[in-house]
mmCIF file of C-alpha atoms in Angstrom:
data_model
loop_
_atom_site.group_PDB
_atom_site.id
_atom_site.type_symbol
_atom_site.label_atom_id
_atom_site.label_comp_id
_atom_site.label_asym_id
_atom_site.label_seq_id
_atom_site.Cartn_x
_atom_site.Cartn_y
_atom_site.Cartn_z
ATOM 1 C CA UNK B 1021 5.806 -8.857 4.670
ATOM 2 C CA UNK B 1022 8.324 -6.416 6.140
ATOM 3 C CA UNK B 1023 8.398 -4.585 2.818
ATOM 4 C CA UNK B 1024 4.647 -3.999 3.005
ATOM 5 C CA UNK B 1025 4.894 -2.919 6.642
ATOM 6 C CA UNK B 1026 7.643 -0.408 5.856
ATOM 7 C CA UNK B 1027 5.941 0.785 2.656
ATOM 8 C CA UNK B 1028 2.646 1.151 4.515
ATOM 9 C CA UNK B 1029 4.352 3.180 7.246
ATOM 10 C CA UNK B 1030 5.956 5.384 4.570
ATOM 11 C CA UNK B 1031 2.584 6.037 2.948
ATOM 12 C CA UNK B 1032 0.921 6.821 6.295
ATOM 13 C CA UNK B 1033 3.831 9.049 7.298
ATOM 14 C CA UNK B 1034 3.766 10.845 3.961
ATOM 15 C CA UNK B 1035 0.032 11.397 3.990
ATOM 16 C CA UNK B 1036 0.049 12.544 7.620
ATOM 17 C CA UNK B 1037 2.786 15.098 7.071
ATOM 18 C CA UNK B 1038 1.747 16.161 3.574
ATOM 19 C CA UNK B 1039 4.662 14.791 1.574
ATOM 20 C CA UNK B 1040 2.296 13.903 -1.255
ATOM 21 C CA UNK B 1041 1.403 17.458 -2.160
ATOM 22 C CA UNK B 1042 1.296 16.300 -5.780
ATOM 23 C CA UNK B 1043 -1.968 14.474 -5.043
ATOM 24 C CA UNK B 1044 -3.687 17.818 -4.548
ATOM 25 C CA UNK B 1045 -5.202 18.664 -7.910
ATOM 26 C CA UNK B 1046 -5.442 22.370 -7.031
ATOM 27 C CA UNK B 1047 -1.678 22.714 -6.542
ATOM 28 C CA UNK B 1048 -0.125 24.290 -9.628
ATOM 29 C CA UNK B 1049 3.191 23.211 -11.115
ATOM 30 C CA UNK B 1050 4.617 26.679 -10.409
ATOM 31 C CA UNK B 1051 3.698 26.448 -6.738
ATOM 32 C CA UNK B 1052 5.253 22.996 -6.511
ATOM 33 C CA UNK B 1053 8.517 24.182 -7.999
ATOM 34 C CA UNK B 1054 8.940 26.936 -5.401
ATOM 35 C CA UNK B 1055 7.932 24.836 -2.411
ATOM 36 C CA UNK B 1056 9.911 21.868 -1.164
ATOM 37 C CA UNK B 1057 7.915 18.663 -1.559
ATOM 38 C CA UNK B 1058 7.369 17.027 1.807
ATOM 39 C CA UNK B 1059 7.670 20.278 3.717
ATOM 40 C CA UNK B 1060 5.865 20.084 7.017
ATOM 41 C CA UNK B 1061 3.598 22.911 8.040
ATOM 42 C CA UNK B 1062 2.694 23.950 11.574
ATOM 43 C CA UNK B 1063 -0.924 24.359 12.640
ATOM 44 C CA UNK B 1064 -0.919 28.027 11.635
ATOM 45 C CA UNK B 1065 0.140 27.171 8.065
ATOM 46 C CA UNK B 1066 3.743 28.356 8.338
ATOM 47 C CA UNK B 1067 6.641 26.151 7.366
ATOM 48 C CA UNK B 1068 8.034 24.114 10.224
ATOM 49 C CA UNK B 1069 11.742 24.001 11.001
ATOM 50 C CA UNK B 1070 11.575 20.630 12.751
ATOM 51 C CA UNK B 1071 13.581 17.665 11.515
ATOM 52 C CA UNK B 1072 12.182 14.189 10.924
ATOM 53 C CA UNK B 1073 13.321 12.825 14.278
ATOM 54 C CA UNK B 1074 11.306 15.459 16.125
ATOM 55 C CA UNK B 1075 8.244 14.682 14.036
ATOM 56 C CA UNK B 1076 8.501 10.942 14.694
ATOM 57 C CA UNK B 1077 8.955 11.554 18.417
ATOM 58 C CA UNK B 1078 5.957 13.877 18.500
ATOM 59 C CA UNK B 1079 3.750 11.286 16.794
ATOM 60 C CA UNK B 1080 4.937 8.625 19.250
ATOM 61 C CA UNK B 1081 4.231 10.934 22.184
ATOM 62 C CA UNK B 1082 0.737 11.734 20.879
ATOM 63 C CA UNK B 1083 0.096 7.994 20.559
ATOM 64 C CA UNK B 1084 0.930 7.558 24.245
ATOM 65 C CA UNK B 1085 4.181 5.668 23.765
ATOM 66 C CA UNK B 1086 6.216 5.729 26.985
ATOM 67 C CA UNK B 1087 9.314 3.776 25.889
ATOM 68 C CA UNK B 1088 11.102 2.575 22.795
ATOM 69 C CA UNK B 1089 13.691 -0.156 22.383
ATOM 70 C CA UNK B 1090 16.689 0.305 20.120
ATOM 71 C CA UNK B 1091 20.259 -0.495 19.266
ATOM 72 C CA UNK B 1092 21.721 2.984 18.870
ATOM 73 C CA UNK B 1093 22.884 3.808 15.373
ATOM 74 C CA UNK B 1094 23.609 6.862 13.285
ATOM 75 C CA UNK B 1095 20.587 6.583 11.012
ATOM 76 C CA UNK B 1096 18.101 6.732 13.879
ATOM 77 C CA UNK B 1097 19.909 9.067 16.275
ATOM 78 C CA UNK B 1098 17.629 12.074 15.576
ATOM 79 C CA UNK B 1099 14.608 9.969 16.572
ATOM 80 C CA UNK B 1100 16.285 8.793 19.773
ATOM 81 C CA UNK B 1101 17.457 12.256 20.829
ATOM 82 C CA UNK B 1102 14.012 13.727 20.178
ATOM 83 C CA UNK B 1103 12.272 10.941 22.090
ATOM 84 C CA UNK B 1104 14.519 11.586 25.082
ATOM 85 C CA UNK B 1105 13.758 15.305 24.958
ATOM 86 C CA UNK B 1106 9.997 14.583 24.962
ATOM 87 C CA UNK B 1107 10.236 12.221 27.929
ATOM 88 C CA UNK B 1108 9.980 8.928 26.055
ATOM 89 C CA UNK B 1109 12.387 6.394 27.577
ATOM 90 C CA UNK B 1110 14.965 5.091 25.132
ATOM 91 C CA UNK B 1111 16.097 1.617 26.159
ATOM 92 C CA UNK B 1112 19.310 0.562 24.446
ATOM 93 C CA UNK B 1113 19.790 -3.180 23.907
ATOM 94 C CA UNK B 1114 22.667 -5.306 22.622
ATOM 95 C CA UNK B 1115 21.086 -6.540 19.383
ATOM 96 C CA UNK B 1116 18.447 -5.358 16.933
ATOM 97 C CA UNK B 1117 16.454 -8.564 17.362
ATOM 98 C CA UNK B 1118 16.400 -8.002 21.122
ATOM 99 C CA UNK B 1119 14.845 -4.565 20.586
ATOM 100 C CA UNK B 1120 11.945 -6.071 18.644
ATOM 101 C CA UNK B 1121 11.535 -8.984 21.078
ATOM 102 C CA UNK B 1122 11.405 -6.444 23.944
ATOM 103 C CA UNK B 1123 8.813 -4.345 22.097
ATOM 104 C CA UNK B 1124 6.777 -7.514 21.509
ATOM 105 C CA UNK B 1125 6.951 -8.448 25.199
ATOM 106 C CA UNK B 1126 5.952 -4.921 26.215
ATOM 107 C CA UNK B 1127 2.936 -5.019 23.926
ATOM 108 C CA UNK B 1128 1.838 -8.411 25.225
ATOM 109 C CA UNK B 1129 2.313 -7.623 28.912
ATOM 110 C CA UNK B 1130 0.885 -4.093 28.924
ATOM 111 C CA UNK B 1131 -2.331 -4.988 27.076
ATOM 112 C CA UNK B 1132 -4.281 -6.148 30.132
ATOM 113 C CA UNK B 1133 -3.918 -6.176 33.886
ATOM 114 C CA UNK B 1134 -5.184 -8.841 36.261
ATOM 115 C CA UNK B 1135 -6.831 -7.771 39.506
ATOM 116 C CA UNK B 1136 -7.944 -10.706 41.666
ATOM 117 C CA UNK B 1137 -10.122 -12.950 39.531
ATOM 118 C CA UNK B 1138 -11.219 -10.311 37.006
ATOM 119 C CA UNK B 1139 -9.255 -9.078 34.049
ATOM 120 C CA UNK B 1140 -9.734 -5.455 33.075
ATOM 121 C CA UNK B 1141 -9.038 -4.743 29.418
ATOM 122 C CA UNK B 1142 -7.099 -1.577 28.714
ATOM 123 C CA UNK B 1143 -6.311 0.094 25.447
ATOM 124 C CA UNK B 1144 -3.850 -2.173 23.616
ATOM 125 C CA UNK B 1145 -0.295 -1.022 24.205
ATOM 126 C CA UNK B 1146 1.981 -0.784 21.193
ATOM 127 C CA UNK B 1147 5.576 -1.934 21.520
ATOM 128 C CA UNK B 1148 7.989 0.222 19.553
ATOM 129 C CA UNK B 1149 11.388 -0.842 18.246
ATOM 130 C CA UNK B 1150 13.751 1.435 16.339
ATOM 131 C CA UNK B 1151 16.506 -0.284 14.348
ATOM 132 C CA UNK B 1152 19.238 0.970 12.052
ATOM 133 C CA UNK B 1153 19.370 0.588 8.299
ATOM 134 C CA UNK B 1154 20.562 -2.544 6.542
ATOM 135 C CA UNK B 1155 21.523 -5.301 8.978
ATOM 136 C CA UNK B 1156 19.363 -3.769 11.704
ATOM 137 C CA UNK B 1157 16.216 -4.209 9.644
ATOM 138 C CA UNK B 1158 17.349 -7.664 8.502
ATOM 139 C CA UNK B 1159 17.953 -8.760 12.097
ATOM 140 C CA UNK B 1160 14.426 -7.623 12.977
ATOM 141 C CA UNK B 1161 12.757 -10.080 10.575
ATOM 142 C CA UNK B 1162 12.537 -13.060 12.948
ATOM 143 C CA UNK B 1163 11.118 -11.171 15.941
ATOM 144 C CA UNK B 1164 8.667 -9.190 13.798
ATOM 145 C CA UNK B 1165 7.418 -12.463 12.309
ATOM 146 C CA UNK B 1166 7.069 -13.811 15.843
ATOM 147 C CA UNK B 1167 5.037 -10.742 16.853
ATOM 148 C CA UNK B 1168 2.842 -11.143 13.774
ATOM 149 C CA UNK B 1169 2.075 -14.769 14.623
ATOM 150 C CA UNK B 1170 1.249 -13.747 18.208
ATOM 151 C CA UNK B 1171 -0.882 -10.849 16.911
ATOM 152 C CA UNK B 1172 1.086 -8.384 19.030
ATOM 153 C CA UNK B 1173 0.835 -4.694 18.166
ATOM 154 C CA UNK B 1174 4.461 -3.871 17.391
ATOM 155 C CA UNK B 1175 5.675 -0.849 15.470
ATOM 156 C CA UNK B 1176 9.051 -1.282 13.811
ATOM 157 C CA UNK B 1177 10.853 1.843 12.657
ATOM 158 C CA UNK B 1178 13.826 1.109 10.423
ATOM 159 C CA UNK B 1179 16.512 3.610 9.561
ATOM 160 C CA UNK B 1180 17.559 4.484 6.042
ATOM 161 C CA UNK B 1181 20.443 6.315 4.460
ATOM 162 C CA UNK B 1182 19.690 9.921 3.594
ATOM 163 C CA UNK B 1183 18.712 10.542 -0.011
ATOM 164 C CA UNK B 1184 18.521 13.908 -1.709
#
């Protein structure tokens, strides 16, 4: 299940930021060879000089995310630094599983508020956990399964080693 979640996030990320330029039938092979695949463009069509961490943080900010839970690691540091610079609280925990459990709890508790005897439904809050590559993602399996069974909206971002 985690594979499909991560693969689905990769596809959404790639489509959102135009990494699949090869799907555009009008793009010629010559144009592809001179332009870096996956290059992000600003709104005015110029190439962006932002790194992936800034892009992830911007998407989280646009989604209204106020805090993320993480165990700090090298693979995800650009995301964490960019989130801090955009005003998203980065809450460091002692274990990767704790980050996902905290994101799950945030999603469950922030989804509705009780006032007297009436419950006012708000927009569902999404809990966000950012874990490092390898053991971090493996340690997140139990809490992400728990969130799935509880039908909690949790977004898990797992780090990966750079590949070029």
